[in-house]
Coordinates of C-alpha atoms in Angstrom, one line a residue:
M48 CA 14.4 -90.9 4.8
Y49 CA 16.6 -90.1 8.2
R50 CA 17.0 -93.3 9.8
T51 CA 19.1 -91.3 12.1
L52 CA 19.0 -88.6 15.3
W53 CA 22.2 -87.1 13.8
E54 CA 21.1 -87.2 9.6
Y55 CA 18.4 -84.9 11.1
K56 CA 19.6 -82.4 13.2
Q57 CA 22.6 -82.2 10.4
Y58 CA 19.2 -81.6 8.1
Q59 CA 16.9 -78.8 10.2
L60 CA 19.7 -76.7 10.5
A61 CA 18.9 -76.2 7.0
N62 CA 15.1 -75.3 7.5
L63 CA 12.8 -72.9 9.3
K64 CA 11.9 -74.3 12.7
V65 CA 11.0 -76.4 15.8
F66 CA 7.3 -77.3 17.0
E67 CA 6.4 -78.2 20.3
A68 CA 3.1 -81.4 20.4
D69 CA 2.4 -83.2 23.5
M70 CA 3.1 -86.9 22.5
T71 CA 1.8 -88.4 24.6
E72 CA -0.3 -90.4 22.9
L73 CA 2.4 -92.7 21.9
Y74 CA 3.2 -93.6 24.9
T75 CA 1.6 -97.0 25.1
M76 CA 4.5 -98.5 24.6
G77 CA 6.2 -99.1 27.9
N78 CA 9.6 -99.0 27.0
A79 CA 9.1 -96.1 24.0
Y80 CA 9.3 -92.4 24.2
P81 CA 8.7 -90.0 21.3
T82 CA 10.4 -87.1 22.2
E83 CA 10.2 -84.3 19.6
I84 CA 8.6 -83.1 16.6
Y85 CA 9.2 -80.8 14.2
G86 CA 8.2 -78.6 11.8
T87 CA 9.6 -78.4 8.7
N88 CA 9.5 -76.3 5.7
E89 CA 8.3 -80.3 4.4
G90 CA 5.8 -81.5 7.0
Y91 CA 6.0 -82.5 9.8
N92 CA 9.2 -84.9 10.9
V93 CA 8.7 -87.3 14.7
F94 CA 10.8 -88.8 16.3
V95 CA 10.5 -91.8 18.5
F96 CA 13.6 -93.3 20.5
L97 CA 12.9 -96.7 21.2
N98 CA 15.3 -97.5 24.9
G99 CA 16.3 -100.3 27.0
L100 CA 18.1 -101.8 22.8
E101 CA 21.5 -103.0 22.9
K102 CA 22.0 -99.4 20.7
E103 CA 19.9 -97.3 20.2
E104 CA 17.0 -96.7 17.6
V105 CA 14.9 -94.4 16.2
V106 CA 11.4 -94.2 14.3
F107 CA 11.6 -91.3 11.6
A108 CA 7.9 -90.1 10.1
Q109 CA 6.8 -87.7 7.6
S110 CA 4.5 -86.4 6.6
Y111 CA 2.2 -83.3 5.2
S112 CA 0.3 -83.0 8.5
K113 CA 1.3 -83.5 11.3
A114 CA -1.6 -85.7 12.1
K115 CA -0.9 -87.8 9.5
A116 CA 3.3 -87.7 10.7
M117 CA 1.6 -89.4 14.1
D118 CA -0.3 -91.1 13.0
I119 CA 3.0 -92.9 11.2
A120 CA 4.0 -92.9 14.5
K121 CA 2.3 -95.1 15.9
K122 CA 2.0 -97.4 13.1
E123 CA 6.0 -97.8 13.1
L124 CA 5.5 -98.6 17.2
R125 CA 2.6 -101.1 17.2
E126 CA 4.5 -103.2 14.8
F127 CA 7.9 -102.6 15.8
A128 CA 6.2 -103.8 19.5
I129 CA 4.7 -107.1 17.5
E130 CA 8.2 -108.0 16.3
K131 CA 10.5 -107.3 18.6
F132 CA 6.5 -109.7 20.7
R133 CA 7.4 -112.8 18.5
H134 CA 11.4 -112.1 18.5
K135 CA 10.7 -113.3 22.1
I136 CA 8.6 -116.0 21.3
K137 CA 10.6 -117.4 19.3
N138 CA 13.8 -117.0 21.8
P139 CA 12.3 -117.5 25.2
Q140 CA 16.3 -116.1 26.3
F141 CA 14.7 -112.7 25.8
A142 CA 11.9 -113.0 26.8
Y143 CA 13.5 -110.3 29.4
G144 CA 12.8 -107.2 29.2
F145 CA 13.9 -105.3 25.5

């Protein structure tokens, strides 16, 4: 699996087509926003960009089913949010913003 947008863009050049999708359901986590879902000959790929971090981070999900790919991305977002929350509790100096 590709963990950065650049790696995926390089990979995508060799693949078939790009599909647009309504990603609003993934907007639930304040400063995380999903940007793209791709359909390739290997299935659907969802990228979620997490901003507000020291470095840009990408959550990537891949599945042969569009709905399954969205579910994977949602699960990763949820886990990311929980982890950040735990980090804030253990380190109060990071309580503001991600």
